mmCIF file of C-alpha atoms in Angstrom:
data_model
loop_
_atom_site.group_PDB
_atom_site.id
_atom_site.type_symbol
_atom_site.label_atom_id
_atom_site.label_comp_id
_atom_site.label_asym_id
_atom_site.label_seq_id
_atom_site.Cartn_x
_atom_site.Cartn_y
_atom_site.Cartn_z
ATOM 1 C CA UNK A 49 11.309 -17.853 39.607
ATOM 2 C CA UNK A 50 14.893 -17.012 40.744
ATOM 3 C CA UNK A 51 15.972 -20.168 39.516
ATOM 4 C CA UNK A 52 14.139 -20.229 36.118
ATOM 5 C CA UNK A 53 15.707 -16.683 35.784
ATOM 6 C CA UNK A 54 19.375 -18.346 36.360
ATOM 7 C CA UNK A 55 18.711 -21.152 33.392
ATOM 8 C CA UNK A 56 17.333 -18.490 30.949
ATOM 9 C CA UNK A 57 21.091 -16.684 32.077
ATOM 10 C CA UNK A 58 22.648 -19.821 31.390
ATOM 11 C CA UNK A 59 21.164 -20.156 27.619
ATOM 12 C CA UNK A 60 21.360 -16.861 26.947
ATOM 13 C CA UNK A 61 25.286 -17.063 27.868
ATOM 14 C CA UNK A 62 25.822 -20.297 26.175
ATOM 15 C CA UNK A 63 24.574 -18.617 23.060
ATOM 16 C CA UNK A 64 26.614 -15.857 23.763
ATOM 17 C CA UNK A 65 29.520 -18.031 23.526
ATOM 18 C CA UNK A 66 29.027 -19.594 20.292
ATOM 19 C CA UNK A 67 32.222 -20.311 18.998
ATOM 20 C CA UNK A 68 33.141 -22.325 22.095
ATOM 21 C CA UNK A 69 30.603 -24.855 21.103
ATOM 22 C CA UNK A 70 30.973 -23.952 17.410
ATOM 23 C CA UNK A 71 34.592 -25.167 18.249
ATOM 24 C CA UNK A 72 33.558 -27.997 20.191
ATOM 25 C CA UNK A 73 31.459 -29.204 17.580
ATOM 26 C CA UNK A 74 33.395 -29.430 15.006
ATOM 27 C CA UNK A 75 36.507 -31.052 16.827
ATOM 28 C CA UNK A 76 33.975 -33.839 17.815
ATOM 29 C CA UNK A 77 33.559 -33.971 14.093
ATOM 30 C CA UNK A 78 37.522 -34.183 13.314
ATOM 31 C CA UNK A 79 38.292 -36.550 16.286
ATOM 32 C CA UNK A 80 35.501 -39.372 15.218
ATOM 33 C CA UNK A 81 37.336 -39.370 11.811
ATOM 34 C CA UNK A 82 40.752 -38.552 12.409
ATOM 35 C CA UNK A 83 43.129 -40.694 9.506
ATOM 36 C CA UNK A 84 39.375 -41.514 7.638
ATOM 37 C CA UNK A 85 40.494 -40.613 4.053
ATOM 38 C CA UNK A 86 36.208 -40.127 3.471
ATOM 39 C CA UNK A 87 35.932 -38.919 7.081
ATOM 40 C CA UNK A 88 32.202 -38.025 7.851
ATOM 41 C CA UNK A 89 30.825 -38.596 4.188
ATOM 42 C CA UNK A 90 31.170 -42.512 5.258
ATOM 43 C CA UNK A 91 27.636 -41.402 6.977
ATOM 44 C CA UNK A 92 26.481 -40.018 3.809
ATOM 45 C CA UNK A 93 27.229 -43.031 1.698
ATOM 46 C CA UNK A 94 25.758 -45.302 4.422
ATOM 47 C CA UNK A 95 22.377 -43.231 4.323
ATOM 48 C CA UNK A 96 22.427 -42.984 0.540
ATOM 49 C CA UNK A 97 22.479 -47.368 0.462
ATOM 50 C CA UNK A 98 19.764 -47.611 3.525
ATOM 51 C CA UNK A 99 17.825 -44.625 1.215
ATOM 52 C CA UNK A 100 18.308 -46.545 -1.839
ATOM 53 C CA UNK A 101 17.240 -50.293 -0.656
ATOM 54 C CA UNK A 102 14.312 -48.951 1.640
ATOM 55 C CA UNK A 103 13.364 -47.187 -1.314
ATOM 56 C CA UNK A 104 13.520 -50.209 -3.542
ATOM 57 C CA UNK A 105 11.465 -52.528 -1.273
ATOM 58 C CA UNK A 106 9.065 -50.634 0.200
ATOM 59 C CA UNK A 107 8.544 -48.056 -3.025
ATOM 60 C CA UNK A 108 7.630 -51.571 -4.355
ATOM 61 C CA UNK A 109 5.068 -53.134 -1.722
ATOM 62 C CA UNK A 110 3.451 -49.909 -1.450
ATOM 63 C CA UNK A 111 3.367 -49.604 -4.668
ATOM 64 C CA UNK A 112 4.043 -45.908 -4.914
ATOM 65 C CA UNK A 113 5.493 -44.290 -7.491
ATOM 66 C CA UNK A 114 9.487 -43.857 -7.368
ATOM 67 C CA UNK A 115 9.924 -40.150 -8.565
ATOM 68 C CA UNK A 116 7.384 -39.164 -5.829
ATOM 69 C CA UNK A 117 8.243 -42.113 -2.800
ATOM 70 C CA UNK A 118 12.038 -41.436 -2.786
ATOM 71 C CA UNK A 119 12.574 -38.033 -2.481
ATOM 72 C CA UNK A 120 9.620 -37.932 0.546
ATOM 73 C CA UNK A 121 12.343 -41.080 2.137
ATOM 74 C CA UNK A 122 14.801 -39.272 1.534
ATOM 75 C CA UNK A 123 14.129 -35.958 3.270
ATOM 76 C CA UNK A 124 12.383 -38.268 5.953
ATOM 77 C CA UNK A 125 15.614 -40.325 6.824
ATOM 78 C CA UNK A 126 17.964 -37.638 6.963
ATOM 79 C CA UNK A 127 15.758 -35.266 8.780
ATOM 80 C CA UNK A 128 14.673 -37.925 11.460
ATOM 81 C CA UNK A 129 18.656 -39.077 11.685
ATOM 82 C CA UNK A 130 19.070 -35.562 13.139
ATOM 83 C CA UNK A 131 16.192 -35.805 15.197
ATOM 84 C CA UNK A 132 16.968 -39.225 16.654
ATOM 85 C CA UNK A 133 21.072 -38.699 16.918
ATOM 86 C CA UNK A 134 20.548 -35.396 18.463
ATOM 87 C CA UNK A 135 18.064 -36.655 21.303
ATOM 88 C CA UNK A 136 20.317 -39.733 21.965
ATOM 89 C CA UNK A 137 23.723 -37.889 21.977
ATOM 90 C CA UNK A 138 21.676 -35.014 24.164
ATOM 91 C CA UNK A 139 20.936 -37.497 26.726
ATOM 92 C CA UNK A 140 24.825 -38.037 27.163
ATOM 93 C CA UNK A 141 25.593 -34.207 26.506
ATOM 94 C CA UNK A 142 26.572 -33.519 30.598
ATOM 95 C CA UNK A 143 27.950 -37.237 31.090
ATOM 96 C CA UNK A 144 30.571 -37.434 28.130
ATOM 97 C CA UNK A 145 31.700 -33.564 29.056
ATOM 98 C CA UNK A 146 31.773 -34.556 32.787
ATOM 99 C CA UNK A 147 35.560 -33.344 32.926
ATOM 100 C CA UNK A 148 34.936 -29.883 31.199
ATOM 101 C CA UNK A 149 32.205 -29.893 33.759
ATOM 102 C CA UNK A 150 34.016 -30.041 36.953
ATOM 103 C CA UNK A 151 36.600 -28.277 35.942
ATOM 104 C CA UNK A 152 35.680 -25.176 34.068
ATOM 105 C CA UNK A 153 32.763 -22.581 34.555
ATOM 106 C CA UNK A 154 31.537 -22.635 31.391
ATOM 107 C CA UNK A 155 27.308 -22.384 30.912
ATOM 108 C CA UNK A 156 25.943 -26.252 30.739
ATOM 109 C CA UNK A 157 23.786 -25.440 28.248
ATOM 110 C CA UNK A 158 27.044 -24.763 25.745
ATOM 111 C CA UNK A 159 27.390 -28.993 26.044
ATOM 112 C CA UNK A 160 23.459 -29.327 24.421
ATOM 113 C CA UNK A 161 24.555 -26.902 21.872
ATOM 114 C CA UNK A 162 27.535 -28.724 21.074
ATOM 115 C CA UNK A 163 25.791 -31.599 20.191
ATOM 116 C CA UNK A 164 23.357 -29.934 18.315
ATOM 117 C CA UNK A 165 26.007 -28.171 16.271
ATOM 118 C CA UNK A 166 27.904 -31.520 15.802
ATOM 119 C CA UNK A 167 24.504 -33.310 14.541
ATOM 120 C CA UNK A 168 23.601 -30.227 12.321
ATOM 121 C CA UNK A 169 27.115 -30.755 10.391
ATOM 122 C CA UNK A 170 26.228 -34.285 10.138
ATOM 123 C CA UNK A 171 23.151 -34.013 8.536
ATOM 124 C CA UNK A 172 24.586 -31.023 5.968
ATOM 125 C CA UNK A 173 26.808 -33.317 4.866
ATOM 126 C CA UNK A 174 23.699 -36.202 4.391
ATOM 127 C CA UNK A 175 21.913 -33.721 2.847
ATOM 128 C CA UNK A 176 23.888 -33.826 -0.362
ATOM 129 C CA UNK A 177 21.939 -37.008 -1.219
ATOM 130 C CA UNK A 178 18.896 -34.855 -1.873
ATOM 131 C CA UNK A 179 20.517 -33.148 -5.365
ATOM 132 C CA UNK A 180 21.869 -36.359 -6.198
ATOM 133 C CA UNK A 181 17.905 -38.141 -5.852
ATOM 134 C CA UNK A 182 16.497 -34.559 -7.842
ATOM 135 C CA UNK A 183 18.772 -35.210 -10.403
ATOM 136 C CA UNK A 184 17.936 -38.850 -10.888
ATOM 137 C CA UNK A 185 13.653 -38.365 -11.363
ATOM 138 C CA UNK A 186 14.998 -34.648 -13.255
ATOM 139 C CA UNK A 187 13.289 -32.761 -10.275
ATOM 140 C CA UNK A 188 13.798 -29.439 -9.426
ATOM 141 C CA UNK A 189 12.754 -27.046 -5.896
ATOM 142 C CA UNK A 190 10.003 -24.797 -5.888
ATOM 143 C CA UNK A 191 10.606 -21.054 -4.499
ATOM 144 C CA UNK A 192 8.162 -22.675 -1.545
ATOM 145 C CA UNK A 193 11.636 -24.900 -0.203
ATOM 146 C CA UNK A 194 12.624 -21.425 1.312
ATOM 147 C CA UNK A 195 10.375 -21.868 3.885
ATOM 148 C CA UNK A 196 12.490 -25.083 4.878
ATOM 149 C CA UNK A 197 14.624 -22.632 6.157
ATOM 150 C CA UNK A 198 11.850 -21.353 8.953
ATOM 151 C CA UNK A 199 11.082 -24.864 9.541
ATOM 152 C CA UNK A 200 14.274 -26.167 10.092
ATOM 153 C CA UNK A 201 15.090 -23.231 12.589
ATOM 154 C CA UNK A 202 11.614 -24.283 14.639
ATOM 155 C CA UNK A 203 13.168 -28.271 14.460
ATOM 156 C CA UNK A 204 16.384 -27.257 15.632
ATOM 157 C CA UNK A 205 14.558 -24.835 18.484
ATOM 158 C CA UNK A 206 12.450 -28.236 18.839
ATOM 159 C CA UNK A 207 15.313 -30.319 19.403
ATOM 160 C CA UNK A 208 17.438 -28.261 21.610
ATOM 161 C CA UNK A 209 14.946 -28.072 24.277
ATOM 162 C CA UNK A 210 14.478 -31.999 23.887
ATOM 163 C CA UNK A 211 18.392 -32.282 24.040
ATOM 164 C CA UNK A 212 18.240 -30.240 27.176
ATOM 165 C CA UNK A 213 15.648 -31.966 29.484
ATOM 166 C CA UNK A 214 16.777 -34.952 28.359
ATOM 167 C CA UNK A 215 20.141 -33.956 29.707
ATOM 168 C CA UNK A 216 19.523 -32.922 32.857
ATOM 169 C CA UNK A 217 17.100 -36.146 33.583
ATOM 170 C CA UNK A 218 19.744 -38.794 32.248
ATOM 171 C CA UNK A 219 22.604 -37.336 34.585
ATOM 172 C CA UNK A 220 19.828 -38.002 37.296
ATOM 173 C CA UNK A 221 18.652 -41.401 36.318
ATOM 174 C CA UNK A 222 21.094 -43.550 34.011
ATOM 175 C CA UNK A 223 18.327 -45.419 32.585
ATOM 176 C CA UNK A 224 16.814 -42.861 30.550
ATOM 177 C CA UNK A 225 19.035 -42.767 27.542
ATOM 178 C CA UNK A 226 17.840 -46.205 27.320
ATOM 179 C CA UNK A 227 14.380 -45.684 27.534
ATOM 180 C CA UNK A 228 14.415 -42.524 25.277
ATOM 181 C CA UNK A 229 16.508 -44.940 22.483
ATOM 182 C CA UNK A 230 13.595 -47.584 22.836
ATOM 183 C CA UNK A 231 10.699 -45.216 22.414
ATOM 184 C CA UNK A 232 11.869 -43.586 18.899
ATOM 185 C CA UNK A 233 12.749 -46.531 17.609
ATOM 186 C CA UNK A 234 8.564 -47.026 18.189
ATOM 187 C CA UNK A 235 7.994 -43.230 16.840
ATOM 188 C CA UNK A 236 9.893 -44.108 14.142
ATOM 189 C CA UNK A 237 7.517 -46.674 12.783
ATOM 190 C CA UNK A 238 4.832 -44.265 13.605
ATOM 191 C CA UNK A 239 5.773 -41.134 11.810
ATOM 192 C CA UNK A 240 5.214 -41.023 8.169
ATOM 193 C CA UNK A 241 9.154 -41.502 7.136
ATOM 194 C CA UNK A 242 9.294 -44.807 5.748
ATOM 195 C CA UNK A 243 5.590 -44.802 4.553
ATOM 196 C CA UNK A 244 3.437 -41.666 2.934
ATOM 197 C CA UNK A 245 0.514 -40.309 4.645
ATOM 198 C CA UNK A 246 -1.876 -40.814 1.729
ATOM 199 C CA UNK A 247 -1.335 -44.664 2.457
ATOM 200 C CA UNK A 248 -3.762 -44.473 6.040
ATOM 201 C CA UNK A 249 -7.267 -44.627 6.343
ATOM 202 C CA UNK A 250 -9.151 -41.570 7.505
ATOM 203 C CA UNK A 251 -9.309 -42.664 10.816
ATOM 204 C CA UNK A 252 -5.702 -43.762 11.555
ATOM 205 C CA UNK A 253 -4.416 -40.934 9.479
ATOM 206 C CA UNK A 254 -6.275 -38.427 12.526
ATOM 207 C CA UNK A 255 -4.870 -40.542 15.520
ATOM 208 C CA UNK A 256 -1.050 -40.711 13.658
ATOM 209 C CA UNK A 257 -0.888 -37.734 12.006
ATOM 210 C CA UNK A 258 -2.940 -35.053 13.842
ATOM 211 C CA UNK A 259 -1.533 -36.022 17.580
ATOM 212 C CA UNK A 260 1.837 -36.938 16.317
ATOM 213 C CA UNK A 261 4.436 -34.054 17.160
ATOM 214 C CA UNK A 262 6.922 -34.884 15.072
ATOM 215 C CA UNK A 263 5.404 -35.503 11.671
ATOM 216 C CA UNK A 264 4.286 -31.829 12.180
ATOM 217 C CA UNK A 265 8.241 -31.003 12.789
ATOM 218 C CA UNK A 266 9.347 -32.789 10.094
ATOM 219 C CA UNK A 267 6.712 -31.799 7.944
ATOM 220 C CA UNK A 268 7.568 -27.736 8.456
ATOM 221 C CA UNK A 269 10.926 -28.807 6.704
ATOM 222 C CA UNK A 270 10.238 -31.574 4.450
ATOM 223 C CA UNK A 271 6.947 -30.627 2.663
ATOM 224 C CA UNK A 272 8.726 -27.367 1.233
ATOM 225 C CA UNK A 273 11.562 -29.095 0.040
ATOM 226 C CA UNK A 274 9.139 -31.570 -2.046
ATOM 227 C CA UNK A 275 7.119 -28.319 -3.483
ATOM 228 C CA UNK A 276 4.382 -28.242 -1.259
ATOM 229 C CA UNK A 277 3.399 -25.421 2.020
ATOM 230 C CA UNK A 278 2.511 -27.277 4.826
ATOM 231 C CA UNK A 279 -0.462 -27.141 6.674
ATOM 232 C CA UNK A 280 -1.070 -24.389 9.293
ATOM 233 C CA UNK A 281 -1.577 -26.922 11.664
ATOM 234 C CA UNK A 282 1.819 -28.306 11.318
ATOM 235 C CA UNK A 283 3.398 -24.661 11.826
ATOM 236 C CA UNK A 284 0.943 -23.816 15.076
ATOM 237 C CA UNK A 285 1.807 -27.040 16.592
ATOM 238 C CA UNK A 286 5.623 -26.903 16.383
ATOM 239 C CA UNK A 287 5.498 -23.065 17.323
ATOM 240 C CA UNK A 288 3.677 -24.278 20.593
ATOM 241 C CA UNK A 289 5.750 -26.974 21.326
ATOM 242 C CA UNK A 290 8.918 -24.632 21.253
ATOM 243 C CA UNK A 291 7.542 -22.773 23.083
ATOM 244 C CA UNK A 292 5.917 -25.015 26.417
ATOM 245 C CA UNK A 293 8.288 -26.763 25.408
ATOM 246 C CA UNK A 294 11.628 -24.589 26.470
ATOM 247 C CA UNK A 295 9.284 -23.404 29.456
ATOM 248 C CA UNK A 296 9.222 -26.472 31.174
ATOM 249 C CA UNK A 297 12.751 -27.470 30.190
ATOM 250 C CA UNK A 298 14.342 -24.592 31.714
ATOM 251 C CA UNK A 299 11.717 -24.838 34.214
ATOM 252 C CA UNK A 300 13.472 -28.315 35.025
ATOM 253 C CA UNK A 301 16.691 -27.344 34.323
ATOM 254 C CA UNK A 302 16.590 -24.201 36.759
ATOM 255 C CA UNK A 303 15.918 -26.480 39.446
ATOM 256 C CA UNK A 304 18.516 -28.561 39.226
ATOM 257 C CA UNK A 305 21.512 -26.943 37.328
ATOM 258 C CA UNK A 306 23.550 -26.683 40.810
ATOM 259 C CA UNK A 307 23.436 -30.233 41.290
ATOM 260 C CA UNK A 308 24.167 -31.935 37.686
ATOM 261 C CA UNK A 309 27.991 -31.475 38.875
ATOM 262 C CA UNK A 310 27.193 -33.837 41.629
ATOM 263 C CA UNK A 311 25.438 -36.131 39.421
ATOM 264 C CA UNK A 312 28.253 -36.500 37.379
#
């Protein structure tokens, strides 16, 4: 309990410190483009071709119509690029700041936020796609999208936690980033992102959809944005998973936040 107690003081100073990793953040930002004329909108115009050729081929072999398919790939690709980028750069979060580490006292946690601040940028600068696809099928949002908002804030609670144990387990074993990199790739292919749910039989639909944690964490953000509420379901199940989620995390984390130093 008394070290459980010392990683909910670590978060809770991290947060407290916000504009260190605020700062942090957005230098990572600057420094990865430094002298780029187009500087971090290269990722937008990279998503908007892979958006616009998925869309293309697979709008066409599953035959679904365009004003309804792209929009749904759209909001699935830029919302799983966070998802995927922030879990991968999380697992790295305490390795790449190993100096900061052993020479400042700063809360670890502020290095998980940092990424997830760095990531969040990122994808609020791939999000200016989704106007651009609107415009094109003469769409506009529903006063539902606002509750994109709550279900963004539950992903990003989502992902921290994720970001976090991930952390902590890859400064202990160096093979986990590479395992964790492997197994999206195969939740990638299945969570509804590049396909629509309406496309599975009953049965498969229960076993991909219903046990699948993050279609429920992207759907909390992406069915408002397309005009629809999402299910309860979706909304109970990422609720719970923030928050076992940060229990055992911090559970993990409390035990071995003295030594990550030493793993480093």
């Amino acid at each position: 309990m008394n070290n459980f107690r010392l990683a909910v003081g670590d978060v809770v100073k991290s947060l407290a410190r916000s504009q260190l990793f605020l700062m942090l953040g957005w230098q990572d930002v600057k420094q990865r483009y430094k002298r780029s004329k187009v500087g971090p909108f290269w990722l937008t115009i990279s998503m908007g071709v892979m958006i616009a050729t998925i869309g293309l081929v697979f709008g066409n072999i599953f035959s679904s119509p365009m004003a309804e398919f792209l929009p749904f790939l759209t909001l699935g690709l830029i919302l799983w690029g966070f998802i995927f980028t922030s879990l991968t750069d999380g697992c790295n979060a305490f390795i790449s700041s190993a100096s900061i580490i052993k020479q400042l006292p700063v809360p670890l946690p502020i290095h998980v936020f940092r990424v997830i601040w760095r990531n969040s940028v990122i994808l609020l600068h791939n999000l200016i796609i989704l106007p651009l696809v609107y415009l094109c099928f003469l769409k506009t949002p529903s006063p539902v999208a606002l509750l994109s908002l709550i279900g963004f804030v539950l992903m990003v609670i989502n992902v921290s936690w994720m970001a976090l144990l991930f952390g902590v387990l890859s400064t202990r074993f160096r093979d986990v980033p590479q395992l964790v990199q492997s197994l999206f790739q195969v939740v990638f292919y299945l969570t509804p992102i590049i396909w629509m749910p309406h496309l599975l039989p009953a049965r498969a639909s229960t076993l991909l959809l219903s046990w699948n944690p993050f279609y429920h964490m992207l759907e909390v953000v992406r069915a408002p944005l397309l005009g629809d509420v999402p299910a309860l379901d979706s909304w109970v199940i990422s609720i719970c998973m923030a928050v076992v989620g940060w229990l055992v995390s911090l559970a993990v984390y409390g035990v071995c936040r003295n030594k990550i130093a030493y793993w480093l």
